[in-house]
PDB file of C-alpha atoms and ligand atoms in Angstrom:
ATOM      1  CA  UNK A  52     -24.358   1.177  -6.089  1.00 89.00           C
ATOM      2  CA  UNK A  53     -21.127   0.213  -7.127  1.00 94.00           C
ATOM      3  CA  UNK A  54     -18.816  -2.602  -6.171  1.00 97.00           C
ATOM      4  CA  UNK A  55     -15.464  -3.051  -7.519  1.00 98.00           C
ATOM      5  CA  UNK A  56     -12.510  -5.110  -7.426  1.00 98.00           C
ATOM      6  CA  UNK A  57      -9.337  -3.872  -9.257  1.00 97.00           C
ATOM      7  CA  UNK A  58      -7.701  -7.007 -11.398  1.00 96.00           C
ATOM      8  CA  UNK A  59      -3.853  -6.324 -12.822  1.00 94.00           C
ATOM      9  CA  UNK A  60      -0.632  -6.701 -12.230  1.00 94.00           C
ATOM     10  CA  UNK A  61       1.803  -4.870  -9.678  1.00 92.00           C
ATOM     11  CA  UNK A  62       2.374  -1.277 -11.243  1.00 90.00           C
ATOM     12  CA  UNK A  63      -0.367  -1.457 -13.578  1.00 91.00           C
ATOM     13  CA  UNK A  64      -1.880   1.775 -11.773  1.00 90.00           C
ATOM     14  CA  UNK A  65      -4.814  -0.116  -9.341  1.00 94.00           C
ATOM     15  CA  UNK A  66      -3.785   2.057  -6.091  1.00 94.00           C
ATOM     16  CA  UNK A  67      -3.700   5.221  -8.094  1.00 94.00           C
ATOM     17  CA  UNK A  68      -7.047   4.685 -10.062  1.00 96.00           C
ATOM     18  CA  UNK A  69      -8.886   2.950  -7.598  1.00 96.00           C
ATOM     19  CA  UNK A  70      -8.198   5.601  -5.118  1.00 97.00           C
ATOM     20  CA  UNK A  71      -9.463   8.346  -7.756  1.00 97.00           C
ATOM     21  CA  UNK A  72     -12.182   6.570  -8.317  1.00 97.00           C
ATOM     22  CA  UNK A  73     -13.220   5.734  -5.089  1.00 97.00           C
ATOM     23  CA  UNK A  74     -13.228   9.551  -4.167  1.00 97.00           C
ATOM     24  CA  UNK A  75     -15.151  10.308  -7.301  1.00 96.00           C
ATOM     25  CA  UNK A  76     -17.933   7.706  -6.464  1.00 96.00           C
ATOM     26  CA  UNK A  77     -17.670   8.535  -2.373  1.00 97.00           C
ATOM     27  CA  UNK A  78     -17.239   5.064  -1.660  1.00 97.00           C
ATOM     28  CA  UNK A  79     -14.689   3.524   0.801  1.00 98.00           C
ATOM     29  CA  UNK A  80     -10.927   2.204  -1.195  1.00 98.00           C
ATOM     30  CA  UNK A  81      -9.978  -0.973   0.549  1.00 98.00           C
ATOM     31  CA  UNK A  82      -6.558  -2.181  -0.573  1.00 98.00           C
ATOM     32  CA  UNK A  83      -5.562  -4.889   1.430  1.00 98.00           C
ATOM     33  CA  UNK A  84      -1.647  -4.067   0.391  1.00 96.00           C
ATOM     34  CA  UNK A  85      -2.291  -0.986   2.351  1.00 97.00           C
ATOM     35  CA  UNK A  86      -3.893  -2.132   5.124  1.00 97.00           C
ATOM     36  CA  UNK A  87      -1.114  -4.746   5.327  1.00 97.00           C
ATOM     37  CA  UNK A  88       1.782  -2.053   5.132  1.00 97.00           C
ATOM     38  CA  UNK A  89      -0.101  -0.224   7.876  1.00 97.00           C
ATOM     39  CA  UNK A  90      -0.349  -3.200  10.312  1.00 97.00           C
ATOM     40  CA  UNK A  91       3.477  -3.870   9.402  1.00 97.00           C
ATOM     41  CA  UNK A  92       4.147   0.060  10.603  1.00 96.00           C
ATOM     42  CA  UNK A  93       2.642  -0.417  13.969  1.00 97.00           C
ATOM     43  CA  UNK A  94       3.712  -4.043  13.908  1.00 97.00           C
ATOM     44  CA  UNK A  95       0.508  -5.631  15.090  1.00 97.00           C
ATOM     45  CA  UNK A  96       0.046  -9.505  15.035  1.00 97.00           C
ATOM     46  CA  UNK A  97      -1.383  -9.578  11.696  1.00 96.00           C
ATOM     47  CA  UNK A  98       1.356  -7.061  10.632  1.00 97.00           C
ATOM     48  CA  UNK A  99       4.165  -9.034  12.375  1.00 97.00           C
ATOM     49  CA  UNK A 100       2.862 -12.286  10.691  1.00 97.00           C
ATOM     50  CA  UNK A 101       2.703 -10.389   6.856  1.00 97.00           C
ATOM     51  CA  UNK A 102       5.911  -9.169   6.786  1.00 97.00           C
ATOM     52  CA  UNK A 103       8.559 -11.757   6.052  1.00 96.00           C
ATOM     53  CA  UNK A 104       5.555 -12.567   2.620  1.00 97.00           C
ATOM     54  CA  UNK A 105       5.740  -8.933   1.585  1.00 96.00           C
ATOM     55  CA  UNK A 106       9.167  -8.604   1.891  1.00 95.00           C
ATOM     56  CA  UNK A 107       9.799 -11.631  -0.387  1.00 95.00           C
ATOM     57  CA  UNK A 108       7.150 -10.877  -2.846  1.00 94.00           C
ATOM     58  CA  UNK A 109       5.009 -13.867  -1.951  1.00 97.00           C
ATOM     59  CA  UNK A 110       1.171 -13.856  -0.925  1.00 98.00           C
ATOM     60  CA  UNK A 111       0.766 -13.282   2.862  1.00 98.00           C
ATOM     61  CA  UNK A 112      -1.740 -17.071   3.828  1.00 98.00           C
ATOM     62  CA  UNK A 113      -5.613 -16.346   2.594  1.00 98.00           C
ATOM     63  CA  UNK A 114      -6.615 -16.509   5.969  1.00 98.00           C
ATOM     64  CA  UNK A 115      -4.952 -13.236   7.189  1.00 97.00           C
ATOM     65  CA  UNK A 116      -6.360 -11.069   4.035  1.00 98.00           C
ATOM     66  CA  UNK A 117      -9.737 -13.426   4.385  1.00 98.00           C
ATOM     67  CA  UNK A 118     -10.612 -12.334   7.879  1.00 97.00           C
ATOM     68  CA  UNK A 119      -9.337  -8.557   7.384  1.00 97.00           C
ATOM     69  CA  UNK A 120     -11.328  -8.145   4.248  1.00 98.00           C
ATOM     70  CA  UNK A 121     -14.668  -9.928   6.040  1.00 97.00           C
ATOM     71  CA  UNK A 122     -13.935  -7.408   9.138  1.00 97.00           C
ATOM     72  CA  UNK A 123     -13.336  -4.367   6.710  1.00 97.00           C
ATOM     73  CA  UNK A 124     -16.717  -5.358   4.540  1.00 97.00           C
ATOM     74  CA  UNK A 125     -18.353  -5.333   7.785  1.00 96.00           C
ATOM     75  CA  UNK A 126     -18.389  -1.776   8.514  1.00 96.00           C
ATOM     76  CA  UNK A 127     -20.662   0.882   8.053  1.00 96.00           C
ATOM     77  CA  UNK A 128     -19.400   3.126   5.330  1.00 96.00           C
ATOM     78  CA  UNK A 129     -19.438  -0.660   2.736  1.00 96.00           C
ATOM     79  CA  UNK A 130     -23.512   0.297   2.432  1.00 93.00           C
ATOM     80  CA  UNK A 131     -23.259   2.208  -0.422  1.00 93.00           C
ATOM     81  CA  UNK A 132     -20.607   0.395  -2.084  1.00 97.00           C
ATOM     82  CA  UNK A 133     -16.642  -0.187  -2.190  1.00 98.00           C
ATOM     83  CA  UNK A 134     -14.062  -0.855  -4.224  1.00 98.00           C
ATOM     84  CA  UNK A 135     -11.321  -3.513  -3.568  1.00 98.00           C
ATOM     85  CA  UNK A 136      -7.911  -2.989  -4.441  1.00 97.00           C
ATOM     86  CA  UNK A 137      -5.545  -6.255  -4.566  1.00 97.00           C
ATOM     87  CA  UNK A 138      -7.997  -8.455  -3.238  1.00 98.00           C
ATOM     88  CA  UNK A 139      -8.799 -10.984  -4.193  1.00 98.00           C
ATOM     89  CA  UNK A 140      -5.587 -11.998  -5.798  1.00 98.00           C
ATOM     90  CA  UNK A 141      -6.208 -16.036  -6.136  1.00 98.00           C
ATOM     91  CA  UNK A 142      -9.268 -18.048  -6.920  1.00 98.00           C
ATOM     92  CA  UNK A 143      -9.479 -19.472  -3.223  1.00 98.00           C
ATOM     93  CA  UNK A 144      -9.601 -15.854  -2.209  1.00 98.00           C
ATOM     94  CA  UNK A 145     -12.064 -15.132  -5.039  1.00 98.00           C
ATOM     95  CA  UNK A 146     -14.459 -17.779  -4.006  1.00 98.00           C
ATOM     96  CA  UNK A 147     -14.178 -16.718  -0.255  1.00 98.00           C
ATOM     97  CA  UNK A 148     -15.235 -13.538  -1.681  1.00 98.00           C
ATOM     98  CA  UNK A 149     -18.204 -14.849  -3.587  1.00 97.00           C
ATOM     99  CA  UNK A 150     -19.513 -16.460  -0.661  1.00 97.00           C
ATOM    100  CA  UNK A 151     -18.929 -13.959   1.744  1.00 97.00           C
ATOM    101  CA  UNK A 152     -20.840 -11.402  -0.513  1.00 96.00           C
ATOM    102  CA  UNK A 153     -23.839 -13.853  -1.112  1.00 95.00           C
ATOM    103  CA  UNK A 154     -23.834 -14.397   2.527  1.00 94.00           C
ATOM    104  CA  UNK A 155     -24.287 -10.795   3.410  1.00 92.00           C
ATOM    105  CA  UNK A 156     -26.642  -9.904   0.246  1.00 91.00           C
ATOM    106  CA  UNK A 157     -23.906  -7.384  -1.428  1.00 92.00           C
ATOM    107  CA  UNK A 158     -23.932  -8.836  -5.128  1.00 89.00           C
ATOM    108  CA  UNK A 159     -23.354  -7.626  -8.204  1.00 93.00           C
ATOM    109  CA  UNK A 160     -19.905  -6.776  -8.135  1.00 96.00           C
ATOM    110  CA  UNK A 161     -18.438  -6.166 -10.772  1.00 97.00           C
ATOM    111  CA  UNK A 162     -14.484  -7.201 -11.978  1.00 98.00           C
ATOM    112  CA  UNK A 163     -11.945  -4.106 -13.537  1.00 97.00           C
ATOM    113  CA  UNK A 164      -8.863  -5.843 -15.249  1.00 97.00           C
ATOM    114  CA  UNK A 165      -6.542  -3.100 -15.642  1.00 95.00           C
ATOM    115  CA  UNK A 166      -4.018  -4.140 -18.164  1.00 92.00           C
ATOM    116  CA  UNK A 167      -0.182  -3.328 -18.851  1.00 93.00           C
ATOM    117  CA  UNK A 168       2.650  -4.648 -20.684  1.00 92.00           C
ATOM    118  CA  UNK A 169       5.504  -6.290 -18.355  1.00 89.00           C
ATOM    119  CA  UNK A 170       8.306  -3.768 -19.220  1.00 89.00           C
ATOM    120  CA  UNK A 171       5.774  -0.914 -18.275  1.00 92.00           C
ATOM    121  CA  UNK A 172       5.028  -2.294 -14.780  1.00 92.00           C
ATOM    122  CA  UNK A 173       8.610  -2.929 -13.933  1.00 91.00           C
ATOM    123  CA  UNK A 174       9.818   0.555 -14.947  1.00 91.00           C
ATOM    124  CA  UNK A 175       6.977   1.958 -13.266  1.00 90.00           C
ATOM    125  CA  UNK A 176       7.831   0.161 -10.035  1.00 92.00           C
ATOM    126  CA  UNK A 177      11.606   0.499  -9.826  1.00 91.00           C
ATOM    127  CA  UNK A 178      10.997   4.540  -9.751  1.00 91.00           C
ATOM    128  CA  UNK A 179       8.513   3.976  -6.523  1.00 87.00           C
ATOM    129  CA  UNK A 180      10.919   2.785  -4.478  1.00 83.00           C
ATOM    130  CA  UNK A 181       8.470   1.125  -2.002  1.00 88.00           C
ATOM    131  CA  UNK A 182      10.363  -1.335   0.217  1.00 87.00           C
ATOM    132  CA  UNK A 183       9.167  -4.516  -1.458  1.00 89.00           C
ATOM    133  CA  UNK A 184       9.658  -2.853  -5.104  1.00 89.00           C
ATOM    134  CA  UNK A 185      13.748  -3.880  -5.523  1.00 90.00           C
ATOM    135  CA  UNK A 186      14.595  -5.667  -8.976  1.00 90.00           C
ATOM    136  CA  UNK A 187      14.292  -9.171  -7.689  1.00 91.00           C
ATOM    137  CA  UNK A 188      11.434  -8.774  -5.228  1.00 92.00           C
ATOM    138  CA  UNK A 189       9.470  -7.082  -8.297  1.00 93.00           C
ATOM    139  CA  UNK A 190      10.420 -10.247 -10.686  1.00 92.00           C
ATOM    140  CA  UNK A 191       8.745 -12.485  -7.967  1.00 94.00           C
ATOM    141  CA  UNK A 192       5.494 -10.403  -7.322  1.00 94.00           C
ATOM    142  CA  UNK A 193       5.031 -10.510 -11.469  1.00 94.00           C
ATOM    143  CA  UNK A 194       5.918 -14.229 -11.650  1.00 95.00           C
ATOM    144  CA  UNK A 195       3.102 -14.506  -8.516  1.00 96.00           C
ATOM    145  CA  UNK A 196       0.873 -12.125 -10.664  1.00 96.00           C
ATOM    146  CA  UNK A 197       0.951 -14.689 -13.431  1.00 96.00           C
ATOM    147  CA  UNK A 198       0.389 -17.784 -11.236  1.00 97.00           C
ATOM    148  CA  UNK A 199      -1.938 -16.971  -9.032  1.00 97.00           C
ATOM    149  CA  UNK A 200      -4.101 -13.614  -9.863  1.00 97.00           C
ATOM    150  CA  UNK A 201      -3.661 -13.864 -13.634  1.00 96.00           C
ATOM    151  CA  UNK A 202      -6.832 -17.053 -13.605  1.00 97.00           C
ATOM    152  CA  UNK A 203      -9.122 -14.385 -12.114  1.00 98.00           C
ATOM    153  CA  UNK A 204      -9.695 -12.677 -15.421  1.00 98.00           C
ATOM    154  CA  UNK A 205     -10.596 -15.776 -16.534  1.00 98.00           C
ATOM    155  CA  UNK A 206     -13.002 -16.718 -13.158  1.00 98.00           C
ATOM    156  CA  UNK A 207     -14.329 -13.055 -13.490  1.00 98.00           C
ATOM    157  CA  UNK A 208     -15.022 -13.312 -17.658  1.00 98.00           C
ATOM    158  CA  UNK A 209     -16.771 -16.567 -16.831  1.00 98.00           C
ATOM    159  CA  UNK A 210     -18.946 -15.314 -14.613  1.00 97.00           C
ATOM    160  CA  UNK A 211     -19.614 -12.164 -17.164  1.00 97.00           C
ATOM    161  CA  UNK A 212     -18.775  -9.932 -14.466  1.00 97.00           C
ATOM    162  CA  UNK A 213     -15.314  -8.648 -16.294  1.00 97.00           C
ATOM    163  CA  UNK A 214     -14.283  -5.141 -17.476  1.00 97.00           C
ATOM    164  CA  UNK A 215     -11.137  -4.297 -19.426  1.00 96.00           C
ATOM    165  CA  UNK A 216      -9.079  -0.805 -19.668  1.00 95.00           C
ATOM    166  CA  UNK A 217      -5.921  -0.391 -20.804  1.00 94.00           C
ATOM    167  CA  UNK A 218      -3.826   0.777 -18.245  1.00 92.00           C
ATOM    168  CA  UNK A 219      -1.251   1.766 -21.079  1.00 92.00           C
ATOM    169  CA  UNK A 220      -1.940   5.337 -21.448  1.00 94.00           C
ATOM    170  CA  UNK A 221      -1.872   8.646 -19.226  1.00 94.00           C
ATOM    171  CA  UNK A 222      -3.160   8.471 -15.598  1.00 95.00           C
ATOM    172  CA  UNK A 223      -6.399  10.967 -16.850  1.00 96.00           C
ATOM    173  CA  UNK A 224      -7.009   8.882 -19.661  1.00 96.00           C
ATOM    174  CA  UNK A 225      -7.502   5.960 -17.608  1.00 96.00           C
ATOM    175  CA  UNK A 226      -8.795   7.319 -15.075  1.00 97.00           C
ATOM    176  CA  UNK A 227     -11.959   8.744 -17.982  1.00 97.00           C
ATOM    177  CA  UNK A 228     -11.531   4.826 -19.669  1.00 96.00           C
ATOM    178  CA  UNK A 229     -12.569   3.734 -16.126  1.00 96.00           C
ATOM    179  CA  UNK A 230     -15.428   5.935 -15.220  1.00 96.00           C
ATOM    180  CA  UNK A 231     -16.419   5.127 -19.139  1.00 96.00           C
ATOM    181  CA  UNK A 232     -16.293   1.394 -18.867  1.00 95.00           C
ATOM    182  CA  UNK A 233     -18.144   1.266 -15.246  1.00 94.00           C
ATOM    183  CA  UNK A 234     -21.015   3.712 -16.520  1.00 91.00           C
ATOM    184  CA  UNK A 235     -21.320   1.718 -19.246  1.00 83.00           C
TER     185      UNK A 235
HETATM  186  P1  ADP B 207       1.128  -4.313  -5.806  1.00 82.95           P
HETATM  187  O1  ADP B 207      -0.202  -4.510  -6.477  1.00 82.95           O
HETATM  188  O2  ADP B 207       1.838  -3.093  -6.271  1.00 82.95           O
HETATM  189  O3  ADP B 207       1.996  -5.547  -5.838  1.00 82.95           O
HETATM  190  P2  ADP B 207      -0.111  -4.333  -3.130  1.00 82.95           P
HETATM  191  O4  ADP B 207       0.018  -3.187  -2.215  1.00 82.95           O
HETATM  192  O5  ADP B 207      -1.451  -4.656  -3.670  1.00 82.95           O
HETATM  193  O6  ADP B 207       0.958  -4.031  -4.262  1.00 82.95           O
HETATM  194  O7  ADP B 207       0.443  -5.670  -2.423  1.00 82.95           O
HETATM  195  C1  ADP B 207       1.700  -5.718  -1.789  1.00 82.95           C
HETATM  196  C2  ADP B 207       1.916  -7.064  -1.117  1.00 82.95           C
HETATM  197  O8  ADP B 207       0.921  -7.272  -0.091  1.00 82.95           O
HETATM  198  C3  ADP B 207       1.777  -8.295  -2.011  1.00 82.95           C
HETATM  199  O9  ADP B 207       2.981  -8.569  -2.705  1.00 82.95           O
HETATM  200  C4  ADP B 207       1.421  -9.384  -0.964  1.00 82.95           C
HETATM  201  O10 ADP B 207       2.555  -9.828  -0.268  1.00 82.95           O
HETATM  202  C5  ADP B 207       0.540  -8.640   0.012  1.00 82.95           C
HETATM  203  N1  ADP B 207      -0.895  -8.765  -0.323  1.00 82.95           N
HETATM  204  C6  ADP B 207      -1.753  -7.763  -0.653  1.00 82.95           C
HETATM  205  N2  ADP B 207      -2.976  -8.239  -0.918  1.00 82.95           N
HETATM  206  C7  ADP B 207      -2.916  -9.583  -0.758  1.00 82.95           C
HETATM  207  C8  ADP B 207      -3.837 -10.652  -0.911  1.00 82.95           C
HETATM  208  N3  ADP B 207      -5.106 -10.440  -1.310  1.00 82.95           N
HETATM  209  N4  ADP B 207      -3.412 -11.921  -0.658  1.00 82.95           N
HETATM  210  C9  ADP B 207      -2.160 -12.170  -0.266  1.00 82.95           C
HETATM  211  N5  ADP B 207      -1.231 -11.213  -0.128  1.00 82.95           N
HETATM  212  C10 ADP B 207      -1.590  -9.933  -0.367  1.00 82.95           C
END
């Protein structure tokens, strides 16, 4: 049973691993940056009320990511494990997480904080082109990083439910750090 969230900042590599991994392990990706993106394409409420955040590089309110990540936990295929991809990315979110999994009996989860240096991430992300990935909107989702997701290393360590890789090197070699460090 595995049960992952993905800690780091923006362009340190969490969709790309976490997806990889997820496949490897055969358990369900859930990256609420995704899921957002997708409710912004077929402009649903939730997806009309996320967009002017995302496009400004600030976090969309807890309680729109809260009650989409409760919903998606709900399902099914979550039995046999998950792994969360840019949730949480605040302590409030973190400790709505840690209730909602003691709540529904899915503990042991266990915190990845995948690691890169700031002039990595931003030339990573200004050759992805995504819509929210322009110089300035970048600066503001690192500066958020910092702020706000940063303190979760910190909650996770405390709770000795961290794990570190350096997301510094080749996509394989992280991707064999990662299935080293959870195994482990
Ligand atoms: P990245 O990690 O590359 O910044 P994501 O796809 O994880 O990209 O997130 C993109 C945007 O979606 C964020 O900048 C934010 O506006 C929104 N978002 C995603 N997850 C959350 C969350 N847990 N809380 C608030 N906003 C979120």
């Amino acid at each position: 049973m595995t049960r992952l969230i993905f800690l780091g900042p923006p362009g340190a590599g969490k969709g790309t691993q976490s997806k990889v991994l997820a496949d490897f392990l055969n358990i369900p990706h859930i990256s609420t940056g995704d899921i957002l993106r997708q409710a912004i394409t077929e402009q649903t409420p939730l997806g009309i009320k996320a967009q002017s955040y995302m496009d400004k590089g600030e976090l969309v309110p807890d309680q729109l990511v809260e009650d989409l990540v409760k919903e998606r936990l709900n399902q099914p295929d979550t039995k046999n494990g998950w792994i969360l991809d840019g949730f949480p990315r605040k302590v409030s979110q973190a400790s709505f997480l840690e209730e909602l999994l003691a709540e529904t009996g899915q503990g042991g989860e266990r915190a990845v904080n995948l690691d890169a240096p700031d002039q990595i991430v931003i030339t990573r992300l200004l050759g992805r082109g995504r819509k929210d990935d322009s110089e300035e909107v970048i600066r503001r989702r690192l500066e958020v990083y910092r702020e706000e997701t940063a303190p979760l290393i910190n909650y996770y360590s405390d709770r000795q439910k961290l794990l570190t890789v350096d997301g510094n090197q080749s996509p394989e070699e992280v991707t064999t750090a990662l299935k080293n460090v959870i195994a482990a």
